[in-house]
Amino acid sequence: MNVEFINPFLASLMNVLSTMAQTELKPGKPQRKQGEVAQGDVSGLIGMVGAQTKGSFSITFDEGLALTIMERMLGERPSSINEEVTDMVGEITNMVTGGAKNLLGEKGYEFDMATPIVVSGSNHTITHKCDGPKVLIPFTSDAGNANIEVCFDKI
Amino acid sequence: MNVEFINPFLASLMNVLSTMAQTELKPGKPQRKQGEVAQGDVSGLIGMVGAQTKGSFSITFDEGLALTIMERMLGERPSSINEEVTDMVGEITNMVTGGAKNLLGEKGYEFDMATPIVVSGSNHTITHKCDGPKVLIPFTSDAGNANIEVCFDKI
């Protein structure tokens, strides 16, 4: 997988959080994920299926960042990761993947998205099981950390 | 969603675990998932995309059951949920969904599968974010508990 497939997810995430929640994420260096695990408290995951390939995308937030995004969107800070927060994480997962889908579609890479799944639990870890390399991008912000992972078969 | 869409996943799971790991699962009553959450220690998740619908499937194991399945398949019990265990959970997720895909295809419901994602972490919870009802089936066995959840948009 080359950077052409990762940058649309990065750009889409930064755009979504900036627009929806006035939160500026600073991307770190994209890295091939190997043994190390990225941990977080709430994650949105989604499957992607196209004629050329299939794969999966995930975005993982620290609890503090997820709660701050809710606060900036709705004006009120939840006390913990409740159903409203998981709905928001599912919606962000859809929007980020949808934005990346549009950008990749312009380049001739088409895929359809499944429906998102949200995982909550302190310090859970996510492992994408696909044949291609797994690419992780860490993000920092004024309100906490996030990371995304993308993996496609056979690109 | 009616039972016609759930039973293929139930039958496929029982077949996979019986064949691969000589483990007989006893299904409980399928239930519409509402407020309550099913918790577990390691889960396999996968997205599904078809012309008629899209959705997601998950299977969640207690740590003890996941380790016992490994022991029965490989003759050695891992001391914790390591990469071999998450590989096995990803493979079971693929096999169960592939089996259900075949059964549903015979009835005229076609979908393609994304690649699986495995989540590990004590007592994590999974929330499928799709428009249709979420159906959960709990399973018990001699080695611990599991549950599956299936959700499709617009059936």
XYZ file of C-alpha atoms in Angstrom:
310
model
C 0.000 0.000 0.000
C 1.338 3.405 -0.868
C 0.666 6.817 0.555
C -1.913 7.459 -2.165
C -4.312 5.194 -0.255
C -3.613 6.632 3.180
C -3.628 10.356 2.589
C -7.338 10.493 1.699
C -8.205 9.043 5.124
C -5.852 11.451 6.869
C -7.229 14.461 4.964
C -10.817 13.386 5.487
C -10.399 12.912 9.240
C -8.730 16.286 9.720
C -11.484 17.942 7.679
C -14.309 16.208 9.555
C -13.002 17.065 13.027
C -12.094 20.601 12.098
C -15.521 21.239 10.585
C -17.705 19.376 13.072
C -15.854 19.962 16.310
C -13.386 22.809 15.744
C -10.644 20.384 16.667
C -7.343 20.521 14.837
C -5.531 17.208 14.713
C -1.784 17.140 14.087
C -0.797 14.036 12.164
C 2.336 12.134 13.105
C 4.357 10.060 10.704
C 2.437 7.239 8.987
C 3.986 3.925 10.003
C 3.723 0.311 9.030
C 2.106 -1.343 11.986
C 4.009 -4.394 13.108
C 4.226 -5.830 16.577
C 3.266 -2.729 18.479
C -0.326 -2.033 19.381
C -2.195 1.232 19.516
C -4.520 1.397 22.463
C -7.495 3.603 23.045
C -10.836 3.797 24.785
C -13.381 4.073 21.985
C -12.954 3.037 18.354
C -15.001 3.120 15.193
C -14.390 0.347 12.648
C -15.718 -0.155 9.162
C -15.274 -2.653 6.351
C -14.711 -1.686 2.718
C -15.394 -3.857 -0.321
C -14.540 -3.043 -3.925
C -13.968 -4.835 -7.187
C -10.211 -4.343 -6.928
C -9.713 -4.858 -3.224
C -11.242 -5.094 0.212
C -10.083 -3.850 3.547
C -10.867 -2.180 6.825
C -10.476 1.191 8.499
C -10.455 2.084 12.176
C -10.214 5.229 14.214
C -9.391 5.072 17.909
C -9.804 7.913 20.404
C -8.650 8.500 23.932
C -11.690 8.914 26.152
C -10.776 12.544 26.849
C -10.645 13.471 23.182
C -13.940 11.705 22.422
C -15.664 13.557 25.256
C -14.186 16.889 24.147
C -15.390 16.344 20.579
C -18.898 15.754 21.950
C -18.631 18.891 24.077
C -17.540 20.993 21.107
C -20.285 19.585 18.899
C -23.152 19.703 21.376
C -22.097 22.172 24.049
C -22.262 19.619 26.836
C -19.600 17.188 28.010
C -20.778 13.653 28.758
C -19.353 12.186 31.949
C -18.354 8.936 30.252
C -18.514 7.033 26.963
C -22.273 6.606 26.626
C -24.495 5.743 23.670
C -24.395 9.313 22.355
C -20.615 9.115 22.232
C -20.617 5.774 20.429
C -23.197 7.147 17.969
C -20.883 10.097 17.317
C -17.865 7.818 16.839
C -19.878 5.681 14.397
C -20.915 8.800 12.503
C -17.341 10.116 12.349
C -16.220 6.691 11.069
C -18.825 6.892 8.305
C -17.962 10.467 7.399
C -14.190 9.942 7.326
C -14.486 6.782 5.236
C -17.053 8.421 2.961
C -14.731 11.372 2.395
C -11.821 9.047 1.620
C -14.055 7.011 -0.692
C -14.842 10.143 -2.699
C -11.181 11.135 -2.933
C -10.117 7.618 -3.934
C -13.010 7.352 -6.398
C -11.608 10.367 -8.252
C -8.432 8.349 -8.727
C -10.303 5.320 -10.024
C -10.317 3.272 -6.827
C -13.904 2.407 -6.029
C -15.215 0.660 -2.951
C -18.435 0.377 -0.994
C -18.625 0.757 2.752
C -20.239 -1.629 5.215
C -21.932 -0.195 8.312
C -19.697 0.937 11.194
C -19.155 -0.847 14.485
C -18.068 0.950 17.642
C -15.957 -0.672 20.347
C -15.633 0.758 23.819
C -13.479 -0.435 26.659
C -10.419 0.947 28.387
C -7.191 0.204 26.572
C -8.577 -2.145 23.993
C -6.446 -2.995 20.989
C -7.441 -3.371 17.363
C -5.825 -5.751 14.872
C -6.730 -5.552 11.210
C -6.527 -8.995 9.636
C -5.848 -8.460 5.969
C -3.119 -9.490 3.583
C -1.682 -6.075 2.866
C 0.419 -3.878 5.123
C -1.353 -2.165 7.989
C -0.667 1.533 8.105
C -1.140 3.490 11.305
C -1.176 7.265 11.613
C -1.052 8.776 15.105
C -2.638 12.186 15.760
C -2.267 14.598 18.627
C -4.518 17.510 19.557
C -5.130 19.992 22.349
C -7.681 17.568 23.797
C -5.996 14.176 23.486
C -4.812 11.595 21.016
C -6.309 9.558 18.241
C -4.997 7.167 15.643
C -6.258 5.689 12.437
C -5.387 2.402 10.810
C -6.067 1.336 7.260
C -5.466 -2.029 5.682
C -6.313 -3.234 2.188
C -5.846 -6.656 0.641
C -3.886 -6.916 -2.589
C -2.976 -3.391 -3.545
C -34.628 -8.676 10.102
C -36.144 -12.095 10.414
C -34.748 -15.365 11.619
C -33.945 -16.341 8.036
C -30.968 -13.953 8.200
C -29.739 -15.025 11.610
C -29.937 -18.788 11.456
C -27.210 -19.099 8.791
C -24.741 -17.348 11.110
C -25.783 -19.517 14.050
C -25.511 -22.729 12.015
C -22.195 -21.705 10.487
C -20.637 -20.867 13.867
C -21.714 -24.133 15.454
C -20.378 -26.037 12.461
C -17.032 -24.217 12.415
C -16.332 -24.704 16.131
C -17.501 -28.285 16.157
C -15.337 -29.160 13.157
C -12.237 -27.131 13.956
C -12.124 -27.368 17.724
C -14.456 -30.195 18.795
C -16.383 -27.593 20.769
C -20.147 -27.810 20.930
C -21.846 -24.484 21.456
C -25.368 -24.371 22.860
C -27.300 -21.443 21.429
C -29.539 -19.365 23.663
C -32.556 -17.488 22.466
C -31.884 -14.906 19.735
C -32.774 -11.480 21.077
C -33.168 -7.978 19.766
C -30.294 -6.088 21.294
C -31.406 -2.906 22.956
C -29.832 -1.159 25.909
C -27.950 -4.080 27.328
C -24.396 -4.785 26.302
C -22.634 -8.060 25.747
C -19.108 -8.006 27.050
C -16.205 -10.200 26.200
C -12.457 -10.321 25.972
C -11.710 -10.925 22.303
C -13.981 -10.229 19.340
C -13.869 -10.676 15.588
C -15.780 -8.131 13.476
C -16.464 -8.001 9.774
C -18.366 -5.777 7.366
C -20.694 -7.073 4.660
C -21.745 -5.228 1.509
C -24.324 -6.360 -1.033
C -26.551 -4.870 -3.693
C -29.626 -5.240 -1.470
C -28.140 -4.368 1.895
C -25.061 -3.844 4.007
C -24.294 -4.718 7.559
C -21.883 -6.085 10.105
C -21.259 -9.263 12.059
C -19.345 -9.805 15.274
C -18.420 -12.731 17.440
C -17.212 -12.213 20.991
C -15.487 -14.806 23.179
C -14.627 -15.016 26.833
C -10.864 -15.312 27.191
C -11.194 -18.833 28.612
C -13.189 -20.091 25.649
C -10.814 -18.491 23.126
C -7.812 -20.129 24.825
C -9.572 -23.502 24.977
C -10.405 -23.343 21.258
C -6.702 -22.720 20.554
C -5.750 -25.620 22.812
C -8.178 -27.956 21.040
C -7.003 -26.866 17.611
C -3.269 -26.817 18.253
C -2.725 -29.001 21.303
C -1.208 -26.195 23.330
C -2.928 -23.581 25.455
C -1.622 -20.021 25.155
C -1.219 -18.210 28.473
C -3.053 -15.127 27.219
C -4.658 -13.544 24.163
C -1.644 -13.254 21.883
C -1.298 -12.738 18.144
C -1.969 -16.422 17.428
C -5.271 -16.125 19.259
C -6.289 -12.968 17.403
C -5.329 -14.640 14.103
C -7.552 -17.580 15.028
C -10.451 -15.273 15.965
C -10.052 -13.427 12.644
C -10.063 -16.727 10.787
C -13.162 -17.963 12.644
C -14.870 -14.654 11.805
C -14.072 -15.190 8.111
C -15.187 -18.813 8.143
C -18.453 -18.192 9.981
C -19.367 -15.252 7.744
C -18.315 -17.165 4.632
C -20.497 -20.099 5.650
C -23.461 -17.785 6.270
C -22.796 -16.044 2.940
C -23.079 -19.373 1.135
C -26.311 -20.285 2.918
C -27.835 -16.857 2.274
C -26.640 -16.898 -1.351
C -28.703 -20.051 -1.904
C -31.742 -18.018 -0.880
C -30.890 -15.172 -3.229
C -29.270 -12.819 -0.718
C -25.800 -11.978 -1.961
C -23.127 -9.978 -0.202
C -19.372 -9.582 -0.225
C -17.263 -9.613 2.903
C -14.681 -7.041 3.936
C -11.594 -8.209 5.836
C -11.987 -9.003 9.552
C -10.801 -6.905 12.463
C -10.035 -8.367 15.884
C -10.482 -6.433 19.121
C -8.921 -7.523 22.373
C -9.327 -6.003 25.790
C -11.017 -7.132 28.981
C -14.743 -6.478 29.043
C -14.952 -4.428 25.889
C -18.362 -3.806 24.364
C -19.387 -3.791 20.716
C -22.129 -1.630 19.224
C -23.239 -2.199 15.652
C -24.338 1.069 14.088
C -26.806 0.224 11.373
C -30.421 1.079 10.657
C -31.911 -2.362 11.127
C -32.468 -4.261 14.346
C -29.420 -5.742 16.032
C -29.849 -9.392 16.834
C -27.727 -11.044 19.499
C -27.435 -14.763 20.112
C -25.688 -15.935 23.292
C -23.911 -19.302 23.358
C -22.682 -21.420 26.222
C -20.205 -24.287 26.121
C -18.175 -26.507 28.409
C -15.302 -24.029 28.099
C -16.997 -20.638 28.379
C -19.352 -18.268 26.659
C -19.559 -16.539 23.298
C -22.082 -14.385 21.539
C -22.700 -13.248 18.019
C -24.388 -10.119 16.778
C -25.659 -9.417 13.302
C -27.094 -6.204 11.931
C -28.208 -5.354 8.404
C -29.508 -2.108 7.005
C -32.855 -2.132 5.264
C -34.027 -5.714 5.243
